[in-house]
Coordinates of C-alpha atoms in Angstrom, one line a residue:
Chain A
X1 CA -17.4 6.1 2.0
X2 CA -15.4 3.1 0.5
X3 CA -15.0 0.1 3.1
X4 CA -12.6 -2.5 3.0
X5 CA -13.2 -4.7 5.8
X6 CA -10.4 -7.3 6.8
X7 CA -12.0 -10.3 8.6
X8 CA -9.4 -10.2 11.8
X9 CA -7.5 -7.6 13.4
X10 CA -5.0 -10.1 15.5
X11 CA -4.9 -13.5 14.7
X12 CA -2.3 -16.1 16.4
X13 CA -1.8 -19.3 14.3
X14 CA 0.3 -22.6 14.9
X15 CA 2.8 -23.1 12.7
X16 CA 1.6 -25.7 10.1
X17 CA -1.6 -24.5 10.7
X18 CA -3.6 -23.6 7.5
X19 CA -4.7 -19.6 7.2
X20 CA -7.6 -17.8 5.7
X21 CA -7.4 -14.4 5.6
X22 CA -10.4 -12.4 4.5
X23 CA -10.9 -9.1 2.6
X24 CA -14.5 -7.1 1.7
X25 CA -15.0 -4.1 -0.3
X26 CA -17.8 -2.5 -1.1
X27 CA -17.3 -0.3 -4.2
X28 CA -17.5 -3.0 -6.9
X29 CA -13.7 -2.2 -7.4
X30 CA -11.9 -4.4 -10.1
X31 CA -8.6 -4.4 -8.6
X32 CA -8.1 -6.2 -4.9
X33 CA -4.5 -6.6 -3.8
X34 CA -2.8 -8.6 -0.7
X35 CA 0.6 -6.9 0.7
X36 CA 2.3 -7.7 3.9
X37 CA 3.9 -5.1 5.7
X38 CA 7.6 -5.7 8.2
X39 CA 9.8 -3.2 9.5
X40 CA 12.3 -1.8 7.1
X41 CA 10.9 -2.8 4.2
X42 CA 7.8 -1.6 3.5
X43 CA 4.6 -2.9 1.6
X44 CA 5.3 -6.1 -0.1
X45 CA 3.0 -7.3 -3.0
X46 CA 1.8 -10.9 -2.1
X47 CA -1.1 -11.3 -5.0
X48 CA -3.1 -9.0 -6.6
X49 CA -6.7 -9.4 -8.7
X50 CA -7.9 -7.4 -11.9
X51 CA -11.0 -9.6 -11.9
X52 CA -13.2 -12.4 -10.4
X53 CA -11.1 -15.8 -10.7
X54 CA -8.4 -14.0 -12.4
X55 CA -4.8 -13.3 -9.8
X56 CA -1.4 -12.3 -10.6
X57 CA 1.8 -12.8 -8.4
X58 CA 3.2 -10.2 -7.0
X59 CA 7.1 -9.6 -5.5
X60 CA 6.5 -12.5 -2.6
X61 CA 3.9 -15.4 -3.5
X62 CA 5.7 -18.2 -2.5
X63 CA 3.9 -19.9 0.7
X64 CA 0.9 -18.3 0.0
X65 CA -2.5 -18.7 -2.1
X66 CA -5.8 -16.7 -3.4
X67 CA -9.6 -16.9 -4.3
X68 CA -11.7 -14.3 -5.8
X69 CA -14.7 -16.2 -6.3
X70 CA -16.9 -13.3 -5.5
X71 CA -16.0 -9.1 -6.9
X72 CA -16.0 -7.9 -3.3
X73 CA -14.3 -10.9 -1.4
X74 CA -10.7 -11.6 -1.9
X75 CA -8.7 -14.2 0.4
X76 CA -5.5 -14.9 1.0
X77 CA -4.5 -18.1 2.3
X78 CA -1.3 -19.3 3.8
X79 CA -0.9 -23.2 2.9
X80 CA 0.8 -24.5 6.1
X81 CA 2.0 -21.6 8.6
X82 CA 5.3 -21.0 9.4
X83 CA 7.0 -18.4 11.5
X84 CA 8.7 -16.3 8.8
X85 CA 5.1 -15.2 8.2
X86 CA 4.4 -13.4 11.0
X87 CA 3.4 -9.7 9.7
X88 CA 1.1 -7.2 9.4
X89 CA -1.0 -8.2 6.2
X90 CA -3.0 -5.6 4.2
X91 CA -6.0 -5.7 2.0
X92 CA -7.1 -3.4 -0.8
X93 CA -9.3 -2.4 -3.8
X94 CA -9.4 -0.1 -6.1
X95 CA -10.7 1.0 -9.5
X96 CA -8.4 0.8 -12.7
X97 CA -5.2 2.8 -12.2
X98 CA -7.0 4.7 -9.4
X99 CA -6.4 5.5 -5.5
X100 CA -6.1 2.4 -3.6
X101 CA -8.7 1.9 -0.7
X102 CA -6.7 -0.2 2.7
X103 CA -8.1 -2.1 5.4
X104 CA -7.4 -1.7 8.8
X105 CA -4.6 -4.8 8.6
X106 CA -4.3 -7.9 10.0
X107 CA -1.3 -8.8 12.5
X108 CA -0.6 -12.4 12.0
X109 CA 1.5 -14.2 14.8
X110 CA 2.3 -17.4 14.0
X111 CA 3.5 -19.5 17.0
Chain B
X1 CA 11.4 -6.1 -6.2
X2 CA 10.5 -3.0 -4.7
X3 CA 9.7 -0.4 -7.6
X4 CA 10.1 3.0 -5.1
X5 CA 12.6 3.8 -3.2
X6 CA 12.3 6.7 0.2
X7 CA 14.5 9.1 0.7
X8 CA 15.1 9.7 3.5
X9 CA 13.7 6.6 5.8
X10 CA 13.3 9.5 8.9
X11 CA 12.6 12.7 8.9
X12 CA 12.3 14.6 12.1
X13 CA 11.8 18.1 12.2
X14 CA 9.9 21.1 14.3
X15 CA 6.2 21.9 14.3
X16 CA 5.6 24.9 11.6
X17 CA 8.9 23.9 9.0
X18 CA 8.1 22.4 6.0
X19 CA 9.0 18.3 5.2
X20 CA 10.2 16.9 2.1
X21 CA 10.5 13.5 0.9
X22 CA 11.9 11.4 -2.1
X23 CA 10.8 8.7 -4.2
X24 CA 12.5 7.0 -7.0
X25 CA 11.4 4.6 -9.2
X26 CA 12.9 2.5 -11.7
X27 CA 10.3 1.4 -14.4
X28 CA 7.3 3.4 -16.6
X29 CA 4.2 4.0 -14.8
X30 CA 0.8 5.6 -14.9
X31 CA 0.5 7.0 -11.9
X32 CA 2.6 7.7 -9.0
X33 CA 0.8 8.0 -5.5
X34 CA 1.8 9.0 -2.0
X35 CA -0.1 7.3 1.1
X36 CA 0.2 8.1 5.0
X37 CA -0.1 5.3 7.5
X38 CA -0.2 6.1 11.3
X39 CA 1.0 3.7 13.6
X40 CA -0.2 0.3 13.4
X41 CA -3.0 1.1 11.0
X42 CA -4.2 0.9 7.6
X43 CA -3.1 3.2 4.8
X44 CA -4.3 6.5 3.7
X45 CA -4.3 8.0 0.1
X46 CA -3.1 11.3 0.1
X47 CA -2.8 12.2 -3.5
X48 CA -2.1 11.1 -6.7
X49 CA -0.4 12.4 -9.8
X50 CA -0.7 10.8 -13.4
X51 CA 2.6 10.5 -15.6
X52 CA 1.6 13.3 -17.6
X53 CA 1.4 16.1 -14.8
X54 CA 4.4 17.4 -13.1
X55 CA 3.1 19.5 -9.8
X56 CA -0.2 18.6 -8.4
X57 CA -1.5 20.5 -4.9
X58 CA -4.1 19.4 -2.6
X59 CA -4.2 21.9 0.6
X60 CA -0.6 21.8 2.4
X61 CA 0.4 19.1 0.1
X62 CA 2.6 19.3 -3.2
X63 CA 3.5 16.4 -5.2
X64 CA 6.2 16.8 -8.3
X65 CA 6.9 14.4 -10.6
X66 CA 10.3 14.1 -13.1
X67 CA 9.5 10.9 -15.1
X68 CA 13.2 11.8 -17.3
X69 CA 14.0 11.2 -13.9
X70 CA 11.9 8.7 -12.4
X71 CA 11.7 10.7 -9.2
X72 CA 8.8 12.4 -7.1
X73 CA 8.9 14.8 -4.6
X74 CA 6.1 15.6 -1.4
X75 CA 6.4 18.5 0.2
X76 CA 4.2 19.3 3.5
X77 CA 4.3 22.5 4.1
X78 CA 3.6 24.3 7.7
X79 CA 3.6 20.8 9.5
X80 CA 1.4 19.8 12.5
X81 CA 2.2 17.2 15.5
X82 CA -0.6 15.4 13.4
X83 CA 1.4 14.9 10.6
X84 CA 3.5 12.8 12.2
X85 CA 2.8 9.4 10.1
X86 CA 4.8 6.8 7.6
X87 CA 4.7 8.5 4.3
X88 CA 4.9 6.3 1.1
X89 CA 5.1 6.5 -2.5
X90 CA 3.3 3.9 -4.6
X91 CA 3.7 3.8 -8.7
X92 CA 1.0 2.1 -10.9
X93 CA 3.1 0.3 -12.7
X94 CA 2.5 0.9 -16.5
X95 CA 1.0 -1.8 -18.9
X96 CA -0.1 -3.7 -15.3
X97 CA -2.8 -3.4 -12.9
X98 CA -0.4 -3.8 -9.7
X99 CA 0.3 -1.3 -7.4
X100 CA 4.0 -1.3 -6.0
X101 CA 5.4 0.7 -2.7
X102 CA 8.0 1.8 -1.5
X103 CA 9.8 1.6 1.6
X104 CA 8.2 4.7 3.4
X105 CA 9.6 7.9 5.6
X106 CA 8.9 7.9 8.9
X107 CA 8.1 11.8 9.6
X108 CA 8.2 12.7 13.3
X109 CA 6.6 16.4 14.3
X110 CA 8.0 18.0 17.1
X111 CA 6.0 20.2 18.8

């Protein structure tokens, strides 16, 4: 079975605070792909990778970085915490214009 | 901005009827998809149909898909108490590797 492992289930952060949020998968997908999730309006695409080192902006970047150093590790970081985003955040991979494979999601409170 | 659109955002309905949600789209794609995510959790891929197929079945599930249109349809059919879930619609955006989602149904099974 695919996995895509997210590092944290819960995390609490101060605000200011720099994040690292951590994604695995272990299918040697290209794709890998950070959304956050809020009530009413659905899965938001943060950034999303085709390829190691390579990353694209999605719909909401701004406030947010990624690394793909590594095929199977893709991070999402969040530069200097703020309130506004606290959020469910999901991780993940797939092949080329294939299913999508999720973590289990962090929930990100940032205090 | 959000490629799909749900319709409707809530669905609730008795066990043993059939459910039927909306998605519209506004650009070209590859693929469309449709995902389920039980409370709190990661997503699920249910099914997906390619830009060249208009009905696709997999057990109680059946997806359409009017690209003149830019719509799809899933239909559960005979629905359980364990089908109650968020339902989305994803579309693989065409000439880009991103995958973009919709808003989601929320489909409550009364039993």
């Amino acid at each position: 079975d695919v996995k895509v492992t997210q590092s944290s289930r819960y995390l609490v952060k101060r605000t200011g605070e720099k994040v690292f949020l951590e994604c695995v998968q272990d299918m040697d997908h290209e794709n890998m792909f950070w959304y956050r999730q809020d009530p009413g309006l659905g899965l938001r695409l943060i950034y999303f990778s085709y390829d190691v080192k390579m990353k694209e902006k999605g719909d909401i970047p701004e406030g947010y970085s990624v690394s793909r150093e590594k095929k199977e590790r893709f991070s999402l970081i969040l530069e200097s915490a703020s309130t506004n985003q606290t959020s469910m955040y999901l991780c993940a991979s797939s092949w080329l214009r294939t299913e999508a494979f999720f973590g289990q999601g962090t929930r990100l409170t940032v205090v | 901005s959000q490629q799909g659109e749900e319709d409707p955002q809530a669905l609730s309905i008795q066990e043993g009827e059939n459910a039927t949600m909306n998605c519209s789209y506004k650009t070209s794609i590859n693929n469309l998809q449709w995902y389920r995510q039980n409370s709190g959790r990661g997503l699920v891929h249910l099914i997906l149909i390619r830009s060249n197929e208009r009905e696709k079945h997999s057990g109680r599930l059946r997806v359409t898909l009017d690209t003149s249109k830019k719509s799809s349809s899933l239909l559960i059919t005979a629905s359980r108490a364990a089908d109650t879930a968020s339902y989305f619609c994803a579309t693989g955006v065409q000439g880009a590797q991103k995958l973009v989602f919709g808003q989601g149904t929320r489909l409550t099974i009364n039993p």
